[in-house]
Coordinates of C-alpha atoms in Angstrom, one line a residue:
Chain A
L1 CA 0.0 0.0 0.0
R2 CA 1.4 3.3 -1.0
R3 CA 1.1 6.3 1.4
F4 CA 3.4 8.9 -0.2
L5 CA 1.4 11.9 0.7
A6 CA -0.8 11.9 3.7
G7 CA -1.7 15.6 4.1
G8 CA -4.0 17.4 1.8
A9 CA -2.9 21.0 1.8
W10 CA 0.8 20.8 1.0
A11 CA 0.2 18.0 -1.4
C12 CA -2.1 20.3 -3.5
G13 CA 0.7 22.9 -3.4
L14 CA 3.4 20.5 -4.5
L15 CA 1.3 19.0 -7.3
G16 CA -0.2 22.2 -8.6
W17 CA 0.1 21.0 -12.1
W18 CA -1.8 17.8 -11.2
R19 CA -5.4 17.9 -12.4
P20 CA -8.0 17.3 -9.7
E21 CA -10.3 15.6 -12.2
R22 CA -7.8 12.7 -12.2
W23 CA -8.4 12.1 -8.5
L24 CA -12.1 12.1 -9.0
T25 CA -12.1 9.8 -12.1
S26 CA -9.4 7.4 -10.8
S27 CA -10.6 4.2 -9.2
S28 CA -7.7 4.0 -6.7
L29 CA -8.3 3.9 -3.0
F30 CA -5.7 6.6 -2.4
P31 CA -6.6 9.7 -4.4
L32 CA -3.4 11.5 -3.5
S33 CA -1.0 9.0 -4.9
C34 CA 1.2 10.7 -7.4
V35 CA 2.6 7.7 -9.3
H36 CA 1.0 6.7 -12.7
T37 CA 0.4 2.9 -12.6
S38 CA -2.0 1.1 -14.8
A39 CA -3.3 -0.8 -11.7
S40 CA -4.4 2.2 -9.8
L41 CA -5.5 4.6 -12.6
E42 CA -7.7 3.9 -15.6
K43 CA -6.3 4.3 -19.1
F44 CA -7.3 7.8 -20.4
G45 CA -8.6 7.9 -23.9
K46 CA -8.2 10.7 -26.4
W47 CA -11.5 12.4 -25.5
E48 CA -10.6 12.6 -21.8
K49 CA -7.2 14.1 -22.7
K50 CA -8.9 16.9 -24.7
N51 CA -9.9 18.5 -21.4
W52 CA -6.3 19.0 -20.3
I53 CA -5.2 21.4 -23.1
V54 CA -4.3 24.8 -21.8
Y55 CA -4.3 27.8 -24.2
P56 CA -2.0 30.7 -23.7
P57 CA -3.7 33.8 -22.2
Q58 CA -5.6 35.8 -24.7
L59 CA -4.5 39.2 -25.9
P60 CA -6.7 42.2 -25.0
G61 CA -8.1 42.7 -28.5
E62 CA -9.0 39.1 -29.2
P63 CA -12.6 38.0 -29.0
R64 CA -13.4 35.7 -26.1
R65 CA -12.7 32.1 -26.7
P66 CA -15.8 30.1 -25.7
A67 CA -15.2 27.4 -23.1
E68 CA -15.2 23.8 -24.4
I69 CA -16.0 20.8 -22.2
Y70 CA -15.3 17.3 -23.3
H71 CA -17.0 14.4 -21.5
C72 CA -17.6 10.8 -22.2
R73 CA -18.8 7.6 -20.7
R74 CA -17.2 4.3 -21.6
E75 CA -18.6 0.7 -21.9
I76 CA -22.3 1.5 -21.7
K77 CA -24.4 -1.7 -22.1
Y78 CA -26.3 -0.6 -25.2
S79 CA -25.9 -0.8 -29.0
K80 CA -23.9 1.9 -30.7
D81 CA -26.4 2.1 -33.6
K82 CA -29.3 2.6 -31.2
M83 CA -27.4 5.1 -29.2
W84 CA -26.6 7.0 -32.4
Y85 CA -30.2 8.0 -32.9
L86 CA -30.2 9.7 -29.5
A87 CA -26.9 11.4 -30.2
K88 CA -28.3 12.7 -33.5
L89 CA -31.4 14.0 -31.7
I90 CA -29.5 16.2 -29.4
K91 CA -26.8 17.4 -31.8
G92 CA -26.8 21.2 -31.9
M93 CA -29.4 21.8 -29.2
S94 CA -29.0 23.8 -26.1
I95 CA -28.4 21.8 -23.0
D96 CA -31.8 22.5 -21.5
Q97 CA -33.7 21.5 -24.6
A98 CA -31.5 18.3 -24.9
L99 CA -32.3 17.4 -21.2
A100 CA -36.0 18.0 -21.8
Q101 CA -36.1 15.8 -24.9
L102 CA -34.1 13.0 -23.2
E103 CA -36.3 13.0 -20.2
F104 CA -39.4 12.1 -22.1
N105 CA -37.7 9.6 -24.5
D106 CA -38.4 6.0 -23.8
K107 CA -35.1 4.5 -24.9
K108 CA -32.6 3.0 -22.4
G109 CA -29.7 5.2 -23.7
A110 CA -31.7 8.4 -23.0
K111 CA -31.3 7.9 -19.2
V112 CA -27.5 7.3 -19.6
I113 CA -27.0 10.4 -21.9
K114 CA -29.0 12.5 -19.5
E115 CA -26.6 11.5 -16.7
V116 CA -23.6 12.3 -18.8
L117 CA -25.0 15.7 -19.8
L118 CA -25.7 16.6 -16.1
E119 CA -22.2 15.5 -15.1
A120 CA -20.7 17.5 -17.9
Q121 CA -22.7 20.6 -16.9
E122 CA -21.5 20.2 -13.3
M123 CA -17.9 19.9 -14.5
A124 CA -18.3 23.0 -16.7
V125 CA -19.5 25.1 -13.8
R126 CA -17.0 23.8 -11.3
N127 CA -13.8 23.4 -13.3
H128 CA -14.1 25.2 -16.6
N129 CA -15.1 28.7 -15.5
V130 CA -18.6 28.7 -17.1
E131 CA -20.7 31.4 -15.6
F132 CA -24.3 30.2 -16.5
K133 CA -25.0 26.5 -16.6
S134 CA -27.8 27.1 -19.2
N135 CA -25.5 29.0 -21.5
L136 CA -24.1 25.7 -23.0
H137 CA -24.9 24.0 -26.2
I138 CA -24.0 20.6 -27.6
A139 CA -21.4 21.1 -30.3
E140 CA -20.6 17.4 -30.9
S141 CA -22.2 14.2 -29.7
L142 CA -20.8 10.9 -30.9
T143 CA -21.1 7.2 -30.2
G144 CA -18.3 4.7 -30.4
R145 CA -18.0 0.9 -30.3
G146 CA -17.1 -0.6 -27.0
R147 CA -15.7 -4.0 -26.2
Y148 CA -17.9 -6.9 -27.5
V149 CA -18.0 -10.3 -25.9
K150 CA -19.2 -13.4 -27.7
R151 CA -21.7 -15.7 -25.9
I152 CA -23.6 -18.8 -26.9
R153 CA -27.3 -18.6 -27.6
Y154 CA -29.1 -21.9 -27.2
H155 CA -31.7 -22.8 -29.8
A156 CA -34.1 -25.8 -30.1
K157 CA -32.9 -29.3 -31.1
G158 CA -29.4 -28.9 -29.9
M159 CA -28.6 -26.0 -32.2
F160 CA -26.7 -23.0 -31.0
G161 CA -25.7 -19.6 -32.3
I162 CA -23.0 -17.2 -31.3
M163 CA -24.3 -13.9 -30.1
K164 CA -22.3 -10.8 -29.4
I165 CA -23.0 -8.7 -26.3
S166 CA -22.3 -5.2 -27.5
R167 CA -21.3 -2.1 -25.6
C168 CA -20.8 1.4 -26.6
H169 CA -19.1 4.7 -25.6
Y170 CA -20.8 8.1 -25.7
F171 CA -18.8 11.3 -26.2
V172 CA -20.2 14.8 -25.9
K173 CA -18.6 18.3 -26.3
L174 CA -20.3 21.2 -24.7
V175 CA -19.5 24.8 -25.8
E176 CA -20.4 27.9 -23.9
G177 CA -22.8 30.2 -25.7
P178 CA -26.2 30.0 -27.3
P179 CA -26.7 27.2 -29.9
P180 CA -25.9 28.2 -33.5
P181 CA -28.9 28.8 -35.8
P182 CA -29.7 25.7 -37.8
E183 CA -28.5 25.9 -41.4
P184 CA -31.4 26.1 -43.9
P185 CA -31.8 22.9 -45.9
R186 CA -30.3 22.9 -49.4
T187 CA -32.9 23.5 -52.0
G188 CA -32.7 22.7 -55.7
F189 CA -32.2 26.4 -56.5
D190 CA -29.0 26.4 -54.4
Q191 CA -27.7 23.3 -56.1
A192 CA -28.4 24.8 -59.5
K193 CA -26.7 28.0 -58.5
E194 CA -23.6 26.1 -57.3
Y195 CA -23.5 24.1 -60.6
V196 CA -23.6 27.3 -62.7
Q197 CA -20.9 28.8 -60.4
Q198 CA -18.8 25.7 -61.0
L199 CA -19.2 26.0 -64.8
R200 CA -18.3 29.7 -64.7
S201 CA -15.1 29.1 -62.7
R202 CA -13.6 26.8 -65.2
T203 CA -10.4 28.0 -66.8
L204 CA -8.2 26.8 -69.6
V205 CA -5.1 24.8 -68.4
N206 CA -1.6 24.9 -69.9
T207 CA -2.4 27.9 -72.1
L208 CA -1.7 31.6 -72.1
Chain B
A1 CA -72.8 -52.2 -61.4
L2 CA -69.4 -53.7 -59.9
L3 CA -67.5 -53.0 -63.2
G4 CA -68.5 -49.3 -63.1
V5 CA -66.9 -49.0 -59.6
F6 CA -63.6 -50.8 -60.3
L7 CA -62.6 -48.8 -63.4
P8 CA -61.9 -45.4 -61.8
L9 CA -60.1 -47.0 -58.9
P10 CA -56.5 -47.4 -60.5
R11 CA -56.7 -43.7 -61.7
L12 CA -57.8 -42.7 -58.2
R13 CA -54.9 -44.6 -56.6
G14 CA -52.4 -42.9 -58.9
L15 CA -53.9 -39.6 -58.1
L16 CA -53.9 -40.3 -54.4
Q17 CA -50.2 -41.3 -54.5
R18 CA -49.2 -38.2 -56.3
C19 CA -51.2 -36.0 -53.9
W20 CA -49.6 -37.7 -50.9
G21 CA -46.1 -37.3 -52.4
R22 CA -46.7 -33.5 -52.9
L23 CA -48.1 -33.2 -49.4
E24 CA -44.9 -34.8 -47.9
R25 CA -42.7 -32.6 -49.9
G26 CA -44.7 -29.6 -48.9
L27 CA -44.1 -30.5 -45.3
F28 CA -40.4 -31.0 -45.6
P29 CA -39.1 -28.9 -48.5
G30 CA -35.3 -29.1 -48.9
F31 CA -34.9 -32.7 -47.7
T32 CA -34.6 -34.0 -51.3
G33 CA -30.9 -33.4 -51.9
G34 CA -29.9 -34.6 -48.5
Q35 CA -29.2 -31.1 -47.5
S36 CA -29.5 -29.6 -44.0
P37 CA -33.0 -28.7 -42.7
P38 CA -33.9 -25.1 -43.6
W39 CA -35.1 -24.1 -40.2
G40 CA -31.7 -24.1 -38.5
P41 CA -30.0 -20.7 -38.1
A42 CA -27.3 -19.9 -40.6
L43 CA -24.4 -20.0 -38.1
A44 CA -25.7 -23.0 -36.2
V45 CA -23.8 -26.3 -36.1
Q46 CA -25.8 -29.4 -36.4
A47 CA -25.9 -32.1 -33.8
P48 CA -24.9 -35.6 -34.9
T49 CA -28.6 -36.7 -35.0
F50 CA -29.2 -34.6 -38.1
L51 CA -26.8 -36.2 -40.6
P52 CA -28.0 -36.1 -44.2
E53 CA -29.9 -39.2 -45.4
P54 CA -28.5 -40.6 -48.7
I55 CA -31.4 -43.2 -48.9
S56 CA -33.9 -40.5 -49.8
D57 CA -31.9 -39.4 -52.9
S58 CA -32.8 -42.2 -55.4
R59 CA -36.4 -42.2 -54.2
E60 CA -37.0 -38.5 -54.9
N61 CA -34.6 -37.8 -57.8
D62 CA -37.3 -37.5 -60.4
E63 CA -39.2 -35.1 -58.2
A64 CA -36.2 -32.7 -57.7
P65 CA -36.5 -30.5 -60.8
S66 CA -40.2 -29.8 -60.0
L67 CA -39.2 -28.7 -56.5
F68 CA -36.5 -26.3 -57.7
D69 CA -39.1 -24.6 -60.0
S70 CA -41.7 -24.4 -57.2
I71 CA -42.4 -21.1 -55.3
L72 CA -41.7 -22.9 -52.0
W73 CA -37.9 -22.4 -52.5
M74 CA -36.3 -20.0 -50.0
A75 CA -35.7 -16.3 -50.9
A76 CA -32.0 -15.2 -50.4
P77 CA -30.2 -11.9 -50.9
K78 CA -28.4 -11.8 -54.2
K79 CA -25.7 -9.3 -53.3
R80 CA -24.3 -7.8 -50.1
R81 CA -25.9 -4.5 -49.1
T82 CA -23.2 -1.9 -49.1
I83 CA -22.7 0.4 -46.1
E84 CA -23.8 3.4 -48.2
V85 CA -27.1 1.7 -48.9
N86 CA -27.4 0.6 -45.3
R87 CA -26.8 4.1 -44.1
C88 CA -29.4 5.5 -46.5
R89 CA -31.9 3.2 -45.0
R90 CA -30.9 3.6 -41.3
R91 CA -30.6 7.4 -41.4
N92 CA -33.7 8.1 -43.4
V93 CA -35.7 10.9 -41.9
N94 CA -38.7 8.7 -40.8
K95 CA -36.3 6.5 -38.8
L96 CA -34.8 9.4 -36.8
I97 CA -36.3 10.3 -33.4
K98 CA -38.7 13.2 -33.7
V99 CA -38.3 16.3 -31.6
K100 CA -41.1 16.6 -29.0
R101 CA -42.8 19.9 -28.9
N102 CA -45.3 19.2 -26.1
I103 CA -43.0 19.7 -23.1
D104 CA -43.9 22.4 -20.5
I105 CA -42.9 23.2 -17.0
C106 CA -45.2 22.3 -14.1
P107 CA -46.5 25.4 -12.3
E108 CA -46.4 23.7 -8.9
C109 CA -42.9 22.3 -8.7
G110 CA -41.1 23.7 -11.7
N111 CA -40.0 20.3 -13.2
L112 CA -40.6 19.4 -16.8
K113 CA -43.9 17.7 -17.7
Q114 CA -45.6 16.7 -20.9
K115 CA -48.8 18.7 -21.7
H116 CA -51.2 15.7 -21.6
V117 CA -49.5 13.9 -18.7
L118 CA -49.4 14.6 -15.0
C119 CA -46.1 16.0 -13.6
G120 CA -43.9 13.1 -12.5
Y121 CA -42.5 14.8 -9.4
C122 CA -45.9 15.9 -8.1
Y123 CA -47.4 12.5 -8.8
A124 CA -44.5 10.8 -6.9
K125 CA -45.0 13.2 -4.0
V126 CA -48.8 12.4 -3.7
K127 CA -48.0 8.7 -4.1
A128 CA -45.6 8.8 -1.2
E129 CA -48.1 10.5 1.1
T130 CA -50.9 8.1 0.0
R131 CA -48.7 5.2 0.9
L132 CA -48.2 6.5 4.4
I133 CA -52.0 7.1 4.8
R134 CA -52.6 3.6 3.6
I135 CA -50.1 2.3 6.3
E136 CA -52.1 4.2 8.9
I137 CA -55.3 2.7 7.6
G138 CA -53.7 -0.8 7.7
K139 CA -52.7 -0.3 11.4
K140 CA -56.2 0.8 12.3
E141 CA -57.9 -2.1 10.5
G142 CA -55.5 -4.7 11.7
G143 CA -56.0 -7.2 9.0
P144 CA -57.6 -7.9 5.6
F145 CA -61.4 -7.6 4.9
N146 CA -61.9 -5.1 7.9
A147 CA -62.8 -2.1 5.8
P148 CA -65.7 -0.2 7.5
T149 CA -68.8 0.8 5.7
V150 CA -68.4 4.5 6.5
E151 CA -66.3 7.2 4.8
T152 CA -62.7 8.0 5.8
V153 CA -61.3 11.4 6.7
V154 CA -57.6 12.2 7.0
L155 CA -56.7 14.7 9.7
Y156 CA -53.2 16.2 10.2
D157 CA -51.6 17.9 13.2
G158 CA -53.8 20.2 15.2
E159 CA -57.0 19.5 13.3
K160 CA -60.3 18.7 14.9
P161 CA -63.1 16.7 13.2
T162 CA -65.9 19.1 12.2
E163 CA -69.7 18.4 12.5
K164 CA -69.6 17.2 8.9
D165 CA -67.3 14.3 9.8
E166 CA -69.8 12.9 12.3
G167 CA -70.0 9.2 11.4
K168 CA -66.8 9.0 9.4
R169 CA -63.7 7.0 10.2
I170 CA -60.8 9.3 11.2
I171 CA -57.2 8.6 10.2
E172 CA -54.5 10.7 12.0
R173 CA -51.3 11.7 10.3
A174 CA -48.5 13.1 12.5
R175 CA -47.4 15.9 10.3
K176 CA -48.4 19.3 9.0
R177 CA -51.1 19.3 6.3
P178 CA -49.4 19.4 2.8
S179 CA -50.4 22.4 0.8
W180 CA -51.8 20.4 -2.1
F181 CA -54.2 18.3 0.2
V182 CA -57.1 20.7 0.6
Q183 CA -59.4 20.3 3.6
N184 CA -63.1 20.2 2.9

């Protein structure tokens, strides 16, 4: 058992560069251990690492960079194709609207995604300096394939099939600010205009 | 009279044999070539009891061409469906989840509710209180089938029964009256 740092205060001071999220997300018994071991801490995927990037301070004239919060949940017991429909539903909505839609949806993944969004909102207010928790919108929401396990499914007359138990990951990126206006659907007129534009922008190659 | 009965009998027997053969084949299509039975799943492995029978081959060889032409033969996909075609089908607009526009906020508690449905939070609140009242009733009655033939009135802390509640059964609850439970 490792007991490197017993106290809380001076440990925080020493490991000022250490992110407190790691302590919360790690499954180890001793949240103050400073050594990276695969036994005590989980493996961090790319999405979790996106929260650790630190930008240099902005110059006075620059427009304010909106806060971005990346959150995910791994190995959800649900199919990635079925989860995709929910992810597509809430893409581009404000967080309040997304939570409302998910609350009255009957799918199993809706409950999971609602928890993820509430966690991410909490993280945004606590760690990422977001002023209003309603001022967030969902910029990206994706699903990924988790680890599948193969199991035997017993049929009649001694027959069997091999079924796969599927799991999925869910990723969400919240951005501060009101949701962007939805882009108008592409009409035939737009397509025709683009075609004419393409024809007009043709030039002659290898000539004067 | 006897001659008239015997003549159609050989034709009848041949007809009956052909009908019976077609019936058998209709019940077990696919057994002709000694192939696997069609009702097993594609990936399934057969148990040893289901080995093909070579004896049935010579018996039903002349029947085989008619079986291949019959409509009873199984439908199978001709080509693999590409992922582009699959995506077009799965992501079609009618398959996506529709955005609900009938969500409001409950004026009592402020939680979200659907317009035509009771608020979930308020319902849970009332349900919990009803459960406690029912426990009190259970304690008063003492067992099943002891429900009295008079009405019941629920009184909270500091409430006295009025003259309207003369013959009614009184259930006491040891808490303040909730705001949503209006006293008559």
